XYZ file of C-alpha atoms in Angstrom:
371
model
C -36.071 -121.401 -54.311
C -32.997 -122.705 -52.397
C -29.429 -121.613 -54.021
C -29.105 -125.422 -53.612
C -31.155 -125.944 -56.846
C -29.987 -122.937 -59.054
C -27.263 -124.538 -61.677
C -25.984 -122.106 -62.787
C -25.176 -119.223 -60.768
C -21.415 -120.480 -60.077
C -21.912 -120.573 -56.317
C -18.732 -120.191 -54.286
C -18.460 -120.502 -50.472
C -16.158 -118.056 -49.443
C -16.188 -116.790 -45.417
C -18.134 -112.841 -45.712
C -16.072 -110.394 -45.384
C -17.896 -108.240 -42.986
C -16.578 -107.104 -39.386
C -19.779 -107.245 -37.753
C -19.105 -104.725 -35.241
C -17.666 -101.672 -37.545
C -19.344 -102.962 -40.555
C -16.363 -102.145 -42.645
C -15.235 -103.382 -46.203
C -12.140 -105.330 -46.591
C -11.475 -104.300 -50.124
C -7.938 -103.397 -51.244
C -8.094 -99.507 -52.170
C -5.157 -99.365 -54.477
C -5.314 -102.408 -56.267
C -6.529 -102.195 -60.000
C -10.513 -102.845 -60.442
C -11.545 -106.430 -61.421
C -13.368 -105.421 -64.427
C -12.561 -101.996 -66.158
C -16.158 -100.745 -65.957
C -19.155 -101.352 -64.313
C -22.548 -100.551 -65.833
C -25.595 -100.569 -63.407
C -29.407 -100.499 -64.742
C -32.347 -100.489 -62.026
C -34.313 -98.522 -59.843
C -34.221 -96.592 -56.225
C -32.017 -99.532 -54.761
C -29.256 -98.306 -57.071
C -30.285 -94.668 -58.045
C -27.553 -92.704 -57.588
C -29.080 -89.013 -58.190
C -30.817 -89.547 -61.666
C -34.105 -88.708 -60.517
C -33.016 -85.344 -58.704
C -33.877 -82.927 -61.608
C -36.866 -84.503 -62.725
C -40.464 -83.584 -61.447
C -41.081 -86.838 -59.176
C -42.159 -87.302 -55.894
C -39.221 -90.438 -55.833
C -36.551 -88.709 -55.224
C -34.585 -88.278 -52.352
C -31.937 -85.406 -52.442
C -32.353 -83.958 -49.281
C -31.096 -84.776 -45.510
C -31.610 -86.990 -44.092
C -30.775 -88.962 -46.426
C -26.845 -89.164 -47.105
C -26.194 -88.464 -43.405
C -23.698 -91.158 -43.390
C -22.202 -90.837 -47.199
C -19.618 -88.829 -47.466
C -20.888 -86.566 -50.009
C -24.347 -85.664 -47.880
C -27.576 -86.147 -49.581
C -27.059 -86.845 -53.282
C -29.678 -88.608 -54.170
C -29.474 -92.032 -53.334
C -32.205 -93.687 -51.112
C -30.517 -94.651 -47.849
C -28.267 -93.111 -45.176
C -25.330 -94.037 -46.378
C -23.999 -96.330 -49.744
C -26.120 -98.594 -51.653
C -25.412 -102.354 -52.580
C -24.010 -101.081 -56.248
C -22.148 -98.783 -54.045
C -20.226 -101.182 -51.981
C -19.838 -103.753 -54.754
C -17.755 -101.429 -57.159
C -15.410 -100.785 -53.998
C -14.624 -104.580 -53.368
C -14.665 -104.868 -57.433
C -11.903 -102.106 -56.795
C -12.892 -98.605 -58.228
C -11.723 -96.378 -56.266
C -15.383 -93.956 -56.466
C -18.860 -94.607 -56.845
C -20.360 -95.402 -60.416
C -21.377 -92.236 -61.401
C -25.243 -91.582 -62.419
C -26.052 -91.243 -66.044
C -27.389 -87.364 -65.155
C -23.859 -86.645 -64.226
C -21.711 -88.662 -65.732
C -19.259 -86.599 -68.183
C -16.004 -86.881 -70.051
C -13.942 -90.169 -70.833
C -14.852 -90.997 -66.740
C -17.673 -92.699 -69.009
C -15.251 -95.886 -69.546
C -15.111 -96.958 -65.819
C -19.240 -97.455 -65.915
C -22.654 -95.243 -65.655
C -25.642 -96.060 -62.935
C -28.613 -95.156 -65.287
C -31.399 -96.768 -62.032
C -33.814 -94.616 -61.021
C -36.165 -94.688 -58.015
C -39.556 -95.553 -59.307
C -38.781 -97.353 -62.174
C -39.693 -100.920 -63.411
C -39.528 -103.116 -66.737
C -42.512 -101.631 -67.881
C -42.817 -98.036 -69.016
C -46.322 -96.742 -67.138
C -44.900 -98.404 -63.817
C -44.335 -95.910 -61.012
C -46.037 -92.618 -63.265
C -48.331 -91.786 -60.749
C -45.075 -90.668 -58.543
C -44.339 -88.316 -61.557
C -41.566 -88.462 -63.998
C -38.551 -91.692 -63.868
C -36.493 -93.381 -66.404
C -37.599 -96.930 -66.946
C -35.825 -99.869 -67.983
C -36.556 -99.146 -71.788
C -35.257 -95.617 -71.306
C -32.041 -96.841 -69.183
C -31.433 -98.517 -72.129
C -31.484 -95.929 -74.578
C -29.499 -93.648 -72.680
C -27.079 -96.484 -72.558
C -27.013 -96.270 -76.335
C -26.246 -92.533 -76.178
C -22.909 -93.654 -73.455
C -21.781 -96.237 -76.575
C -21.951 -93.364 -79.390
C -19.758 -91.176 -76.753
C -17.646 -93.901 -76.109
C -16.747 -94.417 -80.360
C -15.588 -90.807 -80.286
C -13.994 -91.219 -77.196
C -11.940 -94.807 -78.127
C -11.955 -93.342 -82.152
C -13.923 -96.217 -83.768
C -17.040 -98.214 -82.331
C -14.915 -101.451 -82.802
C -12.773 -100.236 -80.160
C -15.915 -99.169 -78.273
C -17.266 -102.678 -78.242
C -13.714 -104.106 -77.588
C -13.625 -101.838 -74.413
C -17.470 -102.919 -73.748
C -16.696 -106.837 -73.930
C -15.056 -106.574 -70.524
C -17.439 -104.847 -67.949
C -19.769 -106.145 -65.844
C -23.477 -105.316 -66.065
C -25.590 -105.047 -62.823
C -29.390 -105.375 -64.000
C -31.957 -105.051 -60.961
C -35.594 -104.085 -61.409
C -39.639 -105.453 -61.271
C -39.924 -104.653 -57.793
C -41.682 -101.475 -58.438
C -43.618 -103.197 -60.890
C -45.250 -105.213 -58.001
C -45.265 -101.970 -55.391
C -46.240 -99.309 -57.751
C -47.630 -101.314 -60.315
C -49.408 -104.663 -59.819
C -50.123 -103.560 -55.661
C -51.352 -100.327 -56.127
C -54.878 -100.914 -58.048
C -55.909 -97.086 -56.997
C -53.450 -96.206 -60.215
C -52.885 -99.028 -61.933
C -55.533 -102.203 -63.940
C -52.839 -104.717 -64.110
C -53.869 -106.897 -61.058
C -57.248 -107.290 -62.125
C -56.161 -107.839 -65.897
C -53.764 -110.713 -64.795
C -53.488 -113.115 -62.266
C -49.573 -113.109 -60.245
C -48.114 -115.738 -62.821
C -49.387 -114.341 -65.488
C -47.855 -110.794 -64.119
C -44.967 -112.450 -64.145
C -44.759 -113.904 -67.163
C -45.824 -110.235 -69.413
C -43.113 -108.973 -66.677
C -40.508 -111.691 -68.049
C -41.046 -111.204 -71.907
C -40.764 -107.751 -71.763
C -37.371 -108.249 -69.276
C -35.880 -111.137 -72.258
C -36.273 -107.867 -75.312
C -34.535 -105.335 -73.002
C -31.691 -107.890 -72.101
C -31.165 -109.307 -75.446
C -30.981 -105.391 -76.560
C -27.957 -105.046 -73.795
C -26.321 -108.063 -75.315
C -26.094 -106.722 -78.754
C -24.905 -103.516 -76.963
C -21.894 -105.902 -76.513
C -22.846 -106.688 -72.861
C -21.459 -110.019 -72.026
C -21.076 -110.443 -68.404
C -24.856 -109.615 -66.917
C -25.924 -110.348 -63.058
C -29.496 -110.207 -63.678
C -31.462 -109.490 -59.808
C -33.996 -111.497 -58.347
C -36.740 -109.608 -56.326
C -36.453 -109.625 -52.580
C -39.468 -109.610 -50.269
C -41.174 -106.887 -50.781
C -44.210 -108.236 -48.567
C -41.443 -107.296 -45.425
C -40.704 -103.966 -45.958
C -42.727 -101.399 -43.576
C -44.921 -100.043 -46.060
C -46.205 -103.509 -46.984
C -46.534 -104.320 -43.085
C -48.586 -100.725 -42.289
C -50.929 -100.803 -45.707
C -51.703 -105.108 -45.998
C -53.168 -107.589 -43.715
C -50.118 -110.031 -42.372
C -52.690 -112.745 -41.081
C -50.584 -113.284 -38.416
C -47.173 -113.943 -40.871
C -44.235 -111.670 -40.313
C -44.555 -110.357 -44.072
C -47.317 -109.729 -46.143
C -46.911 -113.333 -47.771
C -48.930 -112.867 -50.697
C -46.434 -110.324 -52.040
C -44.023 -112.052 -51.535
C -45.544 -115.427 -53.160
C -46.213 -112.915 -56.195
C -42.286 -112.007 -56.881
C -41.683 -115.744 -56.373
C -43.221 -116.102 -59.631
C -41.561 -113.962 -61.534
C -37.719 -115.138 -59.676
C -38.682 -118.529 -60.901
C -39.255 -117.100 -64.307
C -36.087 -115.127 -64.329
C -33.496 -118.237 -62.919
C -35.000 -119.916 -66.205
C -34.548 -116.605 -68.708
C -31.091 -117.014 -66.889
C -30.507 -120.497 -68.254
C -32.352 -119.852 -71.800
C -29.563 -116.911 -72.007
C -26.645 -119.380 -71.145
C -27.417 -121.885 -73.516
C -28.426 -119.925 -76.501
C -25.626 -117.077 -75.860
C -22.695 -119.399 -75.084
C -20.098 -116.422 -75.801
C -21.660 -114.803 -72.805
C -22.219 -115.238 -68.748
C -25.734 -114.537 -67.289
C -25.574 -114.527 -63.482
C -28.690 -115.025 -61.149
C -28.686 -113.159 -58.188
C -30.995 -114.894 -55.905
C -31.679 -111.798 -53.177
C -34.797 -113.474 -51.894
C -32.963 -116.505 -50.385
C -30.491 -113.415 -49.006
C -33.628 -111.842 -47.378
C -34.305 -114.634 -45.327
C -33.449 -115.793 -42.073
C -33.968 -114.072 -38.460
C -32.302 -110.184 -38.269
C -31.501 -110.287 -34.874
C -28.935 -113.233 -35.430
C -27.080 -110.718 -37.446
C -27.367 -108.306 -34.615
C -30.296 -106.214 -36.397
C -32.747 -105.138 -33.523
C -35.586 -103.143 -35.855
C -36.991 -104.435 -38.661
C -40.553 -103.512 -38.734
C -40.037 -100.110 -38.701
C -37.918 -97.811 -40.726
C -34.917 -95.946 -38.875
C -36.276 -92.110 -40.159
C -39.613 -90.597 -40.156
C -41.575 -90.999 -42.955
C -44.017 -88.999 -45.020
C -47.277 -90.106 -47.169
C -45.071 -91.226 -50.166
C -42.915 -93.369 -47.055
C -39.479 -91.679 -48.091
C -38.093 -89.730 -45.136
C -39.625 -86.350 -43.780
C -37.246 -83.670 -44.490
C -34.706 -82.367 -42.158
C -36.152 -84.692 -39.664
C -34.009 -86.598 -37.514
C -33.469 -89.989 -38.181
C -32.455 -92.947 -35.104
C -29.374 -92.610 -33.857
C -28.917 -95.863 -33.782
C -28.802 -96.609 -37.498
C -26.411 -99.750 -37.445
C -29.599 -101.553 -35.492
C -32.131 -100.794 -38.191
C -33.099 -103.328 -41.392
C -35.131 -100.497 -42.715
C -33.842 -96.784 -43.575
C -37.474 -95.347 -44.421
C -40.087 -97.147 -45.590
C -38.901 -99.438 -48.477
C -35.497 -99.127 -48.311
C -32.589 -100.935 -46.371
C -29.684 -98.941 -44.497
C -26.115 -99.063 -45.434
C -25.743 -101.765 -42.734
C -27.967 -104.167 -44.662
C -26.540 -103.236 -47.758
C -22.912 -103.917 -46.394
C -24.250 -107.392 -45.806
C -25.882 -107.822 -48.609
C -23.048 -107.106 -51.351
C -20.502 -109.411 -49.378
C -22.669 -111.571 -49.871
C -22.969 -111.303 -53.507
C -19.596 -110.654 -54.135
C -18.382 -113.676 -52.286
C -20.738 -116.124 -53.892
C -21.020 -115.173 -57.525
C -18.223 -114.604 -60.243
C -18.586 -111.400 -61.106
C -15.074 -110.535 -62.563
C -14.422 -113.418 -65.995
C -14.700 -111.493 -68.868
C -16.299 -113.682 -72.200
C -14.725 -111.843 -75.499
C -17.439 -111.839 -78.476
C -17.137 -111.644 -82.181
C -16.315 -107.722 -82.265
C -17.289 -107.258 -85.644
C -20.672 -108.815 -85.324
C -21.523 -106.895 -82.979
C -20.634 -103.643 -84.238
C -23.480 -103.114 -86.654
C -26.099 -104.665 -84.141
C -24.566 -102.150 -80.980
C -24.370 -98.993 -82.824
C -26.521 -98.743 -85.833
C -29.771 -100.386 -84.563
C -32.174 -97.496 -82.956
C -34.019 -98.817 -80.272
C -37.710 -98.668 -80.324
């Protein structure tokens, strides 16, 4: 769907602000952040160690990966920073988002990254990889961050008060097409449903766990669109391309469900007119010929990859990292993701704040267990 037809996702042209030879981010270090905290819910795009303890083959806390962050490997699936990464430094924190499995102390108020590679909306996605945290369970833990944050602030009215102003970063389903819906050796759901009506059990599900983060007092959401997963080297070395350059019946499958979410994005705004629901449309992003942004691989990812397609430990990646779409097998290099979050950044509002009725929310946040 062209951003030419999306109404509401508050398009604004601004020139990217991306040096295309250093790829470096024009961000002011020292200035105060945009929004006081940033809270980030997803999957290996965004993970930012959470899966490192737990028994998984998806996790990645090993070299190469981190070879170009400055902390080494710490669990994040690239060679450098991810998207979230890069978009809390032009929003103006001064560190990455911590992950939920680290996160400690009143650090808490300035955001959490619960994503976890894996992951998807729903909860069996990914399991034959081994343990992650899915979106139901992302939000739970969130819960757990609130009831800290009410002793922290010293009432949960404060808590929500505090809550009202950050920004919420919700992106996940792709693994519900990858290690889900295109992987019938573990999973029934492609011969149980069709790809719209995938989708659409994919989008209900999505509306409950949103609508829970909204009476968690979440009222500034940028809610993800799925890229192209039928271009990503795994897709390209396991499914027939019939001459395309992507595997285009993946890709015609997560068109369903972005459709389906730009709607959910519209239901939200006029229903929930105290809040702002943002459509991130990453598929259009994902388009277009690599080489005119001086990519020259794209087919292949830039490290040597193992059954699972994450990178072969200790082996040694390209050299030439800044050419490469493709870190491993699924996911892009920090030069992609430079690209990717100036885009974002430039073309969506991601810093108004919408206040809400504190006190009805406090009961609905706090008191009301999740299932």
């Amino acid at each position: 769907m062209d951003c030419s037809d999306m109404k509401k996702i508050w398009l604004v042209v601004i020139a990217l602000c991306v040096v295309s030879n250093t790829h470096q981010l024009c961000y002011c270090a020292n200035a105060k952040p945009q929004v006081p905290c940033f809270f980030i819910f997803g999957d290996s795009l965004s993970d930012g160690g959470n899966n490192n303890k737990l028994s998984t083959w998806a996790k990645v806390n090993y070299p190469p990966y981190g070879i170009d962050y400055p902390n080494g490997p710490t669990g994040r699936f690239c060679n450098g920073r991810t998207t979230v990464d890069i978009l809390a430094e032009y929003l103006g924190f001064n560190n990455s988002i911590p992950a939920f499995a680290s996160s400690k102390g009143f650090k808490i108020r300035e955001g959490v990254n619960y994503a976890s590679g894996s992951a998807g909306i729903l909860k069996r996605t990914g399991r034959h990889m081994g343990v992650n945290i899915s979106l139901r369970k992302q939000l739970k833990y969130h819960r757990m961050i609130l009831t800290r944050l009410a002793d922290k602030f010293g009432s949960k009215k404060a808590a929500i008060r505090h809550l009202n102003k950050c920004l919420y970063w919700v992106g996940t389903g792709s693994n519900d097409y990858i290690n889900n819906y295109f992987s019938p050796q573990f999973y029934s759901t492609s011969s149980q449903y069709n790809p719209e009506q995938f989708a659409t059990l994919l989008i209900e599900q999505y509306r409950h766990h949103i609508m829970r983060l909204y009476k968690y007092g979440a009222t500034k959401v940028a809610l993800v669109g799925l890229g192209r997963i039928g271009c990503t080297p795994n897709s390209l070395a396991l499914h027939k391309t019939n001459g395309s350059h992507c595997v285009d019946h993946m890709n015609n499958a997560v068109q369903y469900f972005n459709v389906k979410l730009l709607t959910l994005v519209d239901q939200l705004n006029t229903n929930l007119t105290n809040a702002k629901f943002i459509y991130i449309n990453t598929y259009g992003m994902g388009g277009g010929d690599p080489t005119a942004a001086g990519f020259k691989v794209w087919d292949v990812g830039c490290c040597p990859v193992n059954n699972v397609g994450q990178c072969v430990p200790l082996e040694k990646p390209c050299e030439n990292r800044r050419d490469y779409v493709f870190w491993d097998s699924f996911h892009p290099t920090e030069a992609i993701n430079m690209i990717t979050a100036s885009r974002i950044y430039n073309a969506y509002d991601l810093s108004d704040s919408y206040p809400m009725d504190v006190n009805k929310l406090v009961q609905l946040s706090m008191d009301e267990a999740i299932y």
